Amino acid sequence: MDISEHARSTNLLSDEQKAHIHYVRDVLTIQYEYFLNRYDEVMDYISGEEPGLLLVAIGPTHVGKSKLLKYSADVLAEKARQGGLPAYGSAYARIPSPNAGKFDHIETCWRLLEGIEEPLIEDTVEYNDDPRAGAVDKKQVKGAKRKPTHSAILRRLVKGINAGEHGAVFLDEAGEIPLLLKNRAPMQAAMSIKEVADLVKKPAVLAGGPEIAPLLWMNAQLKARLRPVWVAPFNPQIKEDAIQYASVLRDISKELGNDYIREDVLTIGNCHYMMRQLWGILGLGTKITLRAITESLRHSEVLEWGYLKRMIDEAHVGMRTLVKIEMAMFYAAQDEDRRSEYWAQAAYVNMTPENFYKGKEPGIVDAPDVDFEKLANKGGKGKSNDRPKAGRRKGMARPAVPERPLSKNLPGEGAAR
C-alpha cells in the first residue's frame, strides 16, 4: 500500500470532534474544588504584588501544576484586556533547558517577552498601504544587525510587565534548574529569576516536580523570598477526594456523550479503580481517558471500559517505580525534619549533589520499594480540601496547606478497600 492509499484509508477526527475534545481538556478538567483552592492560594499572593516574591508550585507529575500557571496567567491577561491596557502585565513561559551547563537567562527573558506582548500590529490593524514602503534598508543602518544586550532585553520586559494593572511572571518546568546541581549553579538560576521579580516589583511563580524542592533550603536569602504551593494528588482513602476525582471523569463522560464513550465506562467503581491505579493523580487519569477516546474514534468505535482499563494498567506498570520515588520525595520535602529521606529518594535517580559532584552517570534501572507508611504524615487520615469560606478578602490570607497523608498501600498494589 503506497502513501496515497494510506491517506485515503486513514480515519482522522473531524474538526467538530477535535474542538469538542479540546474544550473538555482545557475547561472541564480544571473545574473542581482542589484546583480552585490552589488557584485562590496563588492569587492571594499575586494580589499583594510583593516585590521579589517567589512562589513555587511543587507536586508530582500530572497533578496540574502547568494548568495552574497557565490558567492564572490567562485570568490576568483577560483582566488586562478588559481594562484596555496596551500590555497584558503578566507572562507565561517555559524555562529553557540549561545552555552549556548554565541557566539561559537571556532566552528566558525573550520567552517572557513573547508571552507578555499583544499580537503583532499587522494582526490587529488594517493598513491601506504597505507600512514598510519608503523605509530605510536595514543594511544602510549602522548597527542594525547588532543583537540587543541583556540589559535592553530586561528593560523591555520590566516596562511591559509594569504596564499591566495586575501581573506576575509565570515560569513553568522549573525542574530544569536542579539539573544545574552538576556544576553547582542552581543558585545562579534562582537568583536570576529573583532579579526579574525584584525589578518588575511583582511576584514570580515557578512550577516543578519534587526535584525543585532544594530551592526551599538553598540559603536564607532565597528562603525568605520563597513561598511553596503544594499541589498534592488525591488520596483514595479520603471520601471527599474520591468524590472530586470521580466527578471530573463523569463530567467528561456526560459532556462527550454516547458518540464518544459508553455510559457504563466511567462508573463510580471504575473511577475509583482508576484513582487507585494512577496514584490519585487526576491529570494522568483525564489524559489517558481522552487519549483512549481519541484512539477509539479514529477506528470509528465508541470507547469501552476494557480498552480504557488496559491503558490504565499499562501506565501503572510503566510509571510505578518513578512515581513511587516522586511521591516519597514530595512528602518528605514538606517536612524539614525529613530532609534526609528526601535526599535518600533523590539518590535513586542520581539527583543528589553528592552524586553529581562525583561525576556519576545517571542510569536508574529500578528502585527498591518505598515505605510509604513511614513517609506519610502521622496522626489520622487527613482532611478534605474545602474551598475558602465566602467573604475572605483576597491578598489578606491564604488557605492552610492541606494535610494529605499517603494511603498505607500504593493504589492498585494493596488489597481492595
PDB file of N, CA, C and O in Angstrom, residues 218-271:
ATOM      1  N   MET A 218      18.040  26.294  50.066  1.00  0.00           N
ATOM      2  CA  MET A 218      19.356  26.560  49.488  1.00  0.00           C
ATOM      3  C   MET A 218      20.131  27.593  50.293  1.00  0.00           C
ATOM      4  O   MET A 218      21.302  27.429  50.579  1.00  0.00           O
ATOM      5  N   ASN A 219      19.466  28.698  50.649  1.00  0.00           N
ATOM      6  CA  ASN A 219      20.095  29.667  51.557  1.00  0.00           C
ATOM      7  C   ASN A 219      19.005  30.528  52.184  1.00  0.00           C
ATOM      8  O   ASN A 219      17.857  30.533  51.749  1.00  0.00           O
ATOM      9  N   ALA A 220      19.369  31.282  53.209  1.00  0.00           N
ATOM     10  CA  ALA A 220      18.381  32.050  53.972  1.00  0.00           C
ATOM     11  C   ALA A 220      17.761  33.157  53.134  1.00  0.00           C
ATOM     12  O   ALA A 220      16.561  33.431  53.240  1.00  0.00           O
ATOM     13  N   GLN A 221      18.568  33.824  52.299  1.00  0.00           N
ATOM     14  CA  GLN A 221      18.038  34.938  51.499  1.00  0.00           C
ATOM     15  C   GLN A 221      16.964  34.451  50.534  1.00  0.00           C
ATOM     16  O   GLN A 221      15.919  35.076  50.376  1.00  0.00           O
ATOM     17  N   LEU A 222      17.219  33.319  49.899  1.00  0.00           N
ATOM     18  CA  LEU A 222      16.254  32.783  48.954  1.00  0.00           C
ATOM     19  C   LEU A 222      15.015  32.272  49.680  1.00  0.00           C
ATOM     20  O   LEU A 222      13.883  32.481  49.241  1.00  0.00           O
ATOM     21  N   LYS A 223      15.205  31.594  50.797  1.00  0.00           N
ATOM     22  CA  LYS A 223      14.071  31.036  51.528  1.00  0.00           C
ATOM     23  C   LYS A 223      13.145  32.127  52.047  1.00  0.00           C
ATOM     24  O   LYS A 223      11.928  31.931  52.133  1.00  0.00           O
ATOM     25  N   ALA A 224      13.703  33.294  52.401  1.00  0.00           N
ATOM     26  CA  ALA A 224      12.879  34.393  52.900  1.00  0.00           C
ATOM     27  C   ALA A 224      11.949  34.921  51.821  1.00  0.00           C
ATOM     28  O   ALA A 224      10.881  35.458  52.116  1.00  0.00           O
ATOM     29  N   ARG A 225      12.352  34.791  50.553  1.00  0.00           N
ATOM     30  CA  ARG A 225      11.540  35.280  49.444  1.00  0.00           C
ATOM     31  C   ARG A 225      10.587  34.219  48.897  1.00  0.00           C
ATOM     32  O   ARG A 225       9.686  34.540  48.141  1.00  0.00           O
ATOM     33  N   LEU A 226      10.809  32.994  49.239  1.00  0.00           N
ATOM     34  CA  LEU A 226      10.144  31.892  48.557  1.00  0.00           C
ATOM     35  C   LEU A 226       8.984  31.341  49.380  1.00  0.00           C
ATOM     36  O   LEU A 226       9.095  31.148  50.578  1.00  0.00           O
ATOM     37  N   ARG A 227       7.847  31.092  48.691  1.00  0.00           N
ATOM     38  CA  ARG A 227       6.671  30.500  49.335  1.00  0.00           C
ATOM     39  C   ARG A 227       6.241  29.281  48.522  1.00  0.00           C
ATOM     40  O   ARG A 227       5.939  29.399  47.341  1.00  0.00           O
ATOM     41  N   PRO A 228       6.213  28.109  49.127  1.00  0.00           N
ATOM     42  CA  PRO A 228       5.784  26.923  48.380  1.00  0.00           C
ATOM     43  C   PRO A 228       4.266  26.812  48.302  1.00  0.00           C
ATOM     44  O   PRO A 228       3.543  27.186  49.222  1.00  0.00           O
ATOM     45  N   VAL A 229       3.782  26.338  47.182  1.00  0.00           N
ATOM     46  CA  VAL A 229       2.372  25.991  46.992  1.00  0.00           C
ATOM     47  C   VAL A 229       2.349  24.500  46.681  1.00  0.00           C
ATOM     48  O   VAL A 229       2.733  24.077  45.599  1.00  0.00           O
ATOM     49  N   TRP A 230       1.938  23.704  47.641  1.00  0.00           N
ATOM     50  CA  TRP A 230       1.989  22.248  47.495  1.00  0.00           C
ATOM     51  C   TRP A 230       0.771  21.766  46.708  1.00  0.00           C
ATOM     52  O   TRP A 230      -0.362  21.962  47.125  1.00  0.00           O
ATOM     53  N   VAL A 231       1.023  21.165  45.572  1.00  0.00           N
ATOM     54  CA  VAL A 231      -0.045  20.647  44.712  1.00  0.00           C
ATOM     55  C   VAL A 231      -0.015  19.123  44.812  1.00  0.00           C
ATOM     56  O   VAL A 231       0.751  18.452  44.120  1.00  0.00           O
ATOM     57  N   ALA A 232      -0.847  18.591  45.697  1.00  0.00           N
ATOM     58  CA  ALA A 232      -0.803  17.164  46.016  1.00  0.00           C
ATOM     59  C   ALA A 232      -1.783  16.373  45.158  1.00  0.00           C
ATOM     60  O   ALA A 232      -2.788  16.913  44.688  1.00  0.00           O
ATOM     61  N   PRO A 233      -1.506  15.101  44.957  1.00  0.00           N
ATOM     62  CA  PRO A 233      -2.503  14.231  44.309  1.00  0.00           C
ATOM     63  C   PRO A 233      -3.642  13.940  45.270  1.00  0.00           C
ATOM     64  O   PRO A 233      -3.542  14.216  46.478  1.00  0.00           O
ATOM     65  N   PHE A 234      -4.718  13.377  44.752  1.00  0.00           N
ATOM     66  CA  PHE A 234      -5.841  12.999  45.611  1.00  0.00           C
ATOM     67  C   PHE A 234      -5.511  11.724  46.376  1.00  0.00           C
ATOM     68  O   PHE A 234      -4.723  10.894  45.929  1.00  0.00           O
ATOM     69  N   ASN A 235      -6.141  11.599  47.544  1.00  0.00           N
ATOM     70  CA  ASN A 235      -5.916  10.437  48.404  1.00  0.00           C
ATOM     71  C   ASN A 235      -7.118   9.504  48.306  1.00  0.00           C
ATOM     72  O   ASN A 235      -8.233   9.889  48.666  1.00  0.00           O
ATOM     73  N   PRO A 236      -6.942   8.263  47.823  1.00  0.00           N
ATOM     74  CA  PRO A 236      -8.069   7.338  47.681  1.00  0.00           C
ATOM     75  C   PRO A 236      -8.763   7.014  48.994  1.00  0.00           C
ATOM     76  O   PRO A 236      -9.900   6.543  48.984  1.00  0.00           O
ATOM     77  N   GLN A 237      -8.109   7.248  50.126  1.00  0.00           N
ATOM     78  CA  GLN A 237      -8.707   6.921  51.422  1.00  0.00           C
ATOM     79  C   GLN A 237      -9.592   8.045  51.959  1.00  0.00           C
ATOM     80  O   GLN A 237     -10.235   7.868  52.986  1.00  0.00           O
ATOM     81  N   ILE A 238      -9.602   9.184  51.289  1.00  0.00           N
ATOM     82  CA  ILE A 238     -10.426  10.305  51.731  1.00  0.00           C
ATOM     83  C   ILE A 238     -11.663  10.378  50.844  1.00  0.00           C
ATOM     84  O   ILE A 238     -11.562  10.495  49.625  1.00  0.00           O
ATOM     85  N   LYS A 239     -12.825  10.318  51.459  1.00  0.00           N
ATOM     86  CA  LYS A 239     -14.078  10.252  50.713  1.00  0.00           C
ATOM     87  C   LYS A 239     -14.252  11.458  49.790  1.00  0.00           C
ATOM     88  O   LYS A 239     -14.646  11.315  48.627  1.00  0.00           O
ATOM     89  N   GLU A 240     -13.981  12.666  50.314  1.00  0.00           N
ATOM     90  CA  GLU A 240     -14.169  13.874  49.516  1.00  0.00           C
ATOM     91  C   GLU A 240     -13.256  13.874  48.295  1.00  0.00           C
ATOM     92  O   GLU A 240     -13.634  14.354  47.219  1.00  0.00           O
ATOM     93  N   ASP A 241     -12.035  13.349  48.446  1.00  0.00           N
ATOM     94  CA  ASP A 241     -11.118  13.264  47.320  1.00  0.00           C
ATOM     95  C   ASP A 241     -11.646  12.321  46.248  1.00  0.00           C
ATOM     96  O   ASP A 241     -11.575  12.608  45.048  1.00  0.00           O
ATOM     97  N   ALA A 242     -12.162  11.176  46.686  1.00  0.00           N
ATOM     98  CA  ALA A 242     -12.708  10.205  45.738  1.00  0.00           C
ATOM     99  C   ALA A 242     -13.897  10.783  44.976  1.00  0.00           C
ATOM    100  O   ALA A 242     -14.067  10.542  43.775  1.00  0.00           O
ATOM    101  N   ILE A 243     -14.714  11.581  45.672  1.00  0.00           N
ATOM    102  CA  ILE A 243     -15.871  12.200  45.020  1.00  0.00           C
ATOM    103  C   ILE A 243     -15.418  13.201  43.956  1.00  0.00           C
ATOM    104  O   ILE A 243     -15.949  13.228  42.834  1.00  0.00           O
ATOM    105  N   GLN A 244     -14.424  14.043  44.293  1.00  0.00           N
ATOM    106  CA  GLN A 244     -13.929  15.020  43.327  1.00  0.00           C
ATOM    107  C   GLN A 244     -13.320  14.334  42.108  1.00  0.00           C
ATOM    108  O   GLN A 244     -13.550  14.737  40.958  1.00  0.00           O
ATOM    109  N   TYR A 245     -12.518  13.314  42.342  1.00  0.00           N
ATOM    110  CA  TYR A 245     -11.849  12.598  41.252  1.00  0.00           C
ATOM    111  C   TYR A 245     -12.885  12.009  40.293  1.00  0.00           C
ATOM    112  O   TYR A 245     -12.796  12.184  39.069  1.00  0.00           O
ATOM    113  N   ALA A 246     -13.872  11.332  40.864  1.00  0.00           N
ATOM    114  CA  ALA A 246     -14.889  10.690  40.025  1.00  0.00           C
ATOM    115  C   ALA A 246     -15.768  11.715  39.324  1.00  0.00           C
ATOM    116  O   ALA A 246     -16.180  11.511  38.173  1.00  0.00           O
ATOM    117  N   SER A 247     -16.059  12.838  39.983  1.00  0.00           N
ATOM    118  CA  SER A 247     -16.967  13.821  39.397  1.00  0.00           C
ATOM    119  C   SER A 247     -16.386  14.427  38.126  1.00  0.00           C
ATOM    120  O   SER A 247     -17.120  14.683  37.160  1.00  0.00           O
ATOM    121  N   VAL A 248     -15.061  14.680  38.102  1.00  0.00           N
ATOM    122  CA  VAL A 248     -14.437  15.241  36.901  1.00  0.00           C
ATOM    123  C   VAL A 248     -14.530  14.249  35.749  1.00  0.00           C
ATOM    124  O   VAL A 248     -14.895  14.611  34.619  1.00  0.00           O
ATOM    125  N   LEU A 249     -14.228  12.982  36.010  1.00  0.00           N
ATOM    126  CA  LEU A 249     -14.279  11.971  34.957  1.00  0.00           C
ATOM    127  C   LEU A 249     -15.707  11.763  34.457  1.00  0.00           C
ATOM    128  O   LEU A 249     -15.945  11.612  33.250  1.00  0.00           O
ATOM    129  N   ARG A 250     -16.673  11.771  35.363  1.00  0.00           N
ATOM    130  CA  ARG A 250     -18.065  11.573  34.956  1.00  0.00           C
ATOM    131  C   ARG A 250     -18.591  12.788  34.187  1.00  0.00           C
ATOM    132  O   ARG A 250     -19.412  12.642  33.274  1.00  0.00           O
ATOM    133  N   ASP A 251     -18.114  13.986  34.528  1.00  0.00           N
ATOM    134  CA  ASP A 251     -18.489  15.174  33.751  1.00  0.00           C
ATOM    135  C   ASP A 251     -17.959  15.077  32.320  1.00  0.00           C
ATOM    136  O   ASP A 251     -18.624  15.511  31.375  1.00  0.00           O
ATOM    137  N   ILE A 252     -16.759  14.520  32.179  1.00  0.00           N
ATOM    138  CA  ILE A 252     -16.203  14.320  30.838  1.00  0.00           C
ATOM    139  C   ILE A 252     -17.095  13.378  30.043  1.00  0.00           C
ATOM    140  O   ILE A 252     -17.416  13.633  28.871  1.00  0.00           O
ATOM    141  N   SER A 253     -17.521  12.287  30.679  1.00  0.00           N
ATOM    142  CA  SER A 253     -18.369  11.315  30.001  1.00  0.00           C
ATOM    143  C   SER A 253     -19.702  11.937  29.590  1.00  0.00           C
ATOM    144  O   SER A 253     -20.186  11.731  28.469  1.00  0.00           O
ATOM    145  N   LYS A 254     -20.302  12.720  30.484  1.00  0.00           N
ATOM    146  CA  LYS A 254     -21.593  13.342  30.176  1.00  0.00           C
ATOM    147  C   LYS A 254     -21.455  14.393  29.069  1.00  0.00           C
ATOM    148  O   LYS A 254     -22.327  14.516  28.207  1.00  0.00           O
ATOM    149  N   GLU A 255     -20.384  15.149  29.102  1.00  0.00           N
ATOM    150  CA  GLU A 255     -20.181  16.193  28.107  1.00  0.00           C
ATOM    151  C   GLU A 255     -19.976  15.608  26.708  1.00  0.00           C
ATOM    152  O   GLU A 255     -20.536  16.104  25.727  1.00  0.00           O
ATOM    153  N   LEU A 256     -19.189  14.556  26.609  1.00  0.00           N
ATOM    154  CA  LEU A 256     -18.904  13.965  25.302  1.00  0.00           C
ATOM    155  C   LEU A 256     -20.067  13.124  24.785  1.00  0.00           C
ATOM    156  O   LEU A 256     -20.355  13.107  23.594  1.00  0.00           O
ATOM    157  N   GLY A 257     -20.727  12.401  25.682  1.00  0.00           N
ATOM    158  CA  GLY A 257     -21.911  11.647  25.284  1.00  0.00           C
ATOM    159  C   GLY A 257     -21.615  10.298  24.662  1.00  0.00           C
ATOM    160  O   GLY A 257     -20.458   9.863  24.547  1.00  0.00           O
ATOM    161  N   ASN A 258     -22.691   9.619  24.258  1.00  0.00           N
ATOM    162  CA  ASN A 258     -22.598   8.244  23.766  1.00  0.00           C
ATOM    163  C   ASN A 258     -21.885   8.119  22.424  1.00  0.00           C
ATOM    164  O   ASN A 258     -21.532   7.010  22.017  1.00  0.00           O
ATOM    165  N   ASP A 259     -21.693   9.220  21.722  1.00  0.00           N
ATOM    166  CA  ASP A 259     -20.970   9.146  20.455  1.00  0.00           C
ATOM    167  C   ASP A 259     -19.464   9.015  20.659  1.00  0.00           C
ATOM    168  O   ASP A 259     -18.731   8.706  19.718  1.00  0.00           O
ATOM    169  N   TYR A 260     -19.001   9.253  21.893  1.00  0.00           N
ATOM    170  CA  TYR A 260     -17.584   9.184  22.193  1.00  0.00           C
ATOM    171  C   TYR A 260     -17.260   8.055  23.171  1.00  0.00           C
ATOM    172  O   TYR A 260     -16.221   7.414  23.047  1.00  0.00           O
ATOM    173  N   ILE A 261     -18.100   7.857  24.174  1.00  0.00           N
ATOM    174  CA  ILE A 261     -17.794   6.931  25.253  1.00  0.00           C
ATOM    175  C   ILE A 261     -19.087   6.294  25.754  1.00  0.00           C
ATOM    176  O   ILE A 261     -20.122   6.955  25.881  1.00  0.00           O
ATOM    177  N   ARG A 262     -19.035   4.987  26.038  1.00  0.00           N
ATOM    178  CA  ARG A 262     -20.218   4.283  26.535  1.00  0.00           C
ATOM    179  C   ARG A 262     -20.561   4.757  27.942  1.00  0.00           C
ATOM    180  O   ARG A 262     -19.683   5.142  28.724  1.00  0.00           O
ATOM    181  N   GLU A 263     -21.850   4.707  28.275  1.00  0.00           N
ATOM    182  CA  GLU A 263     -22.298   5.183  29.584  1.00  0.00           C
ATOM    183  C   GLU A 263     -21.730   4.367  30.734  1.00  0.00           C
ATOM    184  O   GLU A 263     -21.548   4.880  31.834  1.00  0.00           O
ATOM    185  N   ASP A 264     -21.452   3.073  30.502  1.00  0.00           N
ATOM    186  CA  ASP A 264     -21.011   2.204  31.581  1.00  0.00           C
ATOM    187  C   ASP A 264     -19.492   2.189  31.763  1.00  0.00           C
ATOM    188  O   ASP A 264     -18.961   1.365  32.497  1.00  0.00           O
ATOM    189  N   VAL A 265     -18.770   3.113  31.101  1.00  0.00           N
ATOM    190  CA  VAL A 265     -17.304   3.116  31.215  1.00  0.00           C
ATOM    191  C   VAL A 265     -16.857   3.796  32.505  1.00  0.00           C
ATOM    192  O   VAL A 265     -16.151   3.214  33.325  1.00  0.00           O
ATOM    193  N   LEU A 266     -17.270   5.038  32.714  1.00  0.00           N
ATOM    194  CA  LEU A 266     -16.806   5.795  33.874  1.00  0.00           C
ATOM    195  C   LEU A 266     -17.847   5.761  34.980  1.00  0.00           C
ATOM    196  O   LEU A 266     -18.399   6.772  35.400  1.00  0.00           O
ATOM    197  N   THR A 267     -18.109   4.571  35.474  1.00  0.00           N
ATOM    198  CA  THR A 267     -18.960   4.419  36.654  1.00  0.00           C
ATOM    199  C   THR A 267     -18.167   4.801  37.903  1.00  0.00           C
ATOM    200  O   THR A 267     -16.946   4.977  37.853  1.00  0.00           O
ATOM    201  N   ILE A 268     -18.849   4.925  39.019  1.00  0.00           N
ATOM    202  CA  ILE A 268     -18.168   5.263  40.277  1.00  0.00           C
ATOM    203  C   ILE A 268     -17.083   4.238  40.593  1.00  0.00           C
ATOM    204  O   ILE A 268     -15.955   4.585  40.963  1.00  0.00           O
ATOM    205  N   GLY A 269     -17.421   2.970  40.442  1.00  0.00           N
ATOM    206  CA  GLY A 269     -16.443   1.924  40.739  1.00  0.00           C
ATOM    207  C   GLY A 269     -15.242   1.980  39.821  1.00  0.00           C
ATOM    208  O   GLY A 269     -14.098   1.835  40.270  1.00  0.00           O
ATOM    209  N   ASN A 270     -15.463   2.199  38.533  1.00  0.00           N
ATOM    210  CA  ASN A 270     -14.351   2.276  37.586  1.00  0.00           C
ATOM    211  C   ASN A 270     -13.496   3.516  37.828  1.00  0.00           C
ATOM    212  O   ASN A 270     -12.270   3.484  37.681  1.00  0.00           O
ATOM    213  N   CYS A 271     -14.136   4.628  38.194  1.00  0.00           N
ATOM    214  CA  CYS A 271     -13.380   5.843  38.505  1.00  0.00           C
ATOM    215  C   CYS A 271     -12.487   5.627  39.724  1.00  0.00           C
ATOM    216  O   CYS A 271     -11.335   6.085  39.759  1.00  0.00           O
TER     217      CYS A 271
END
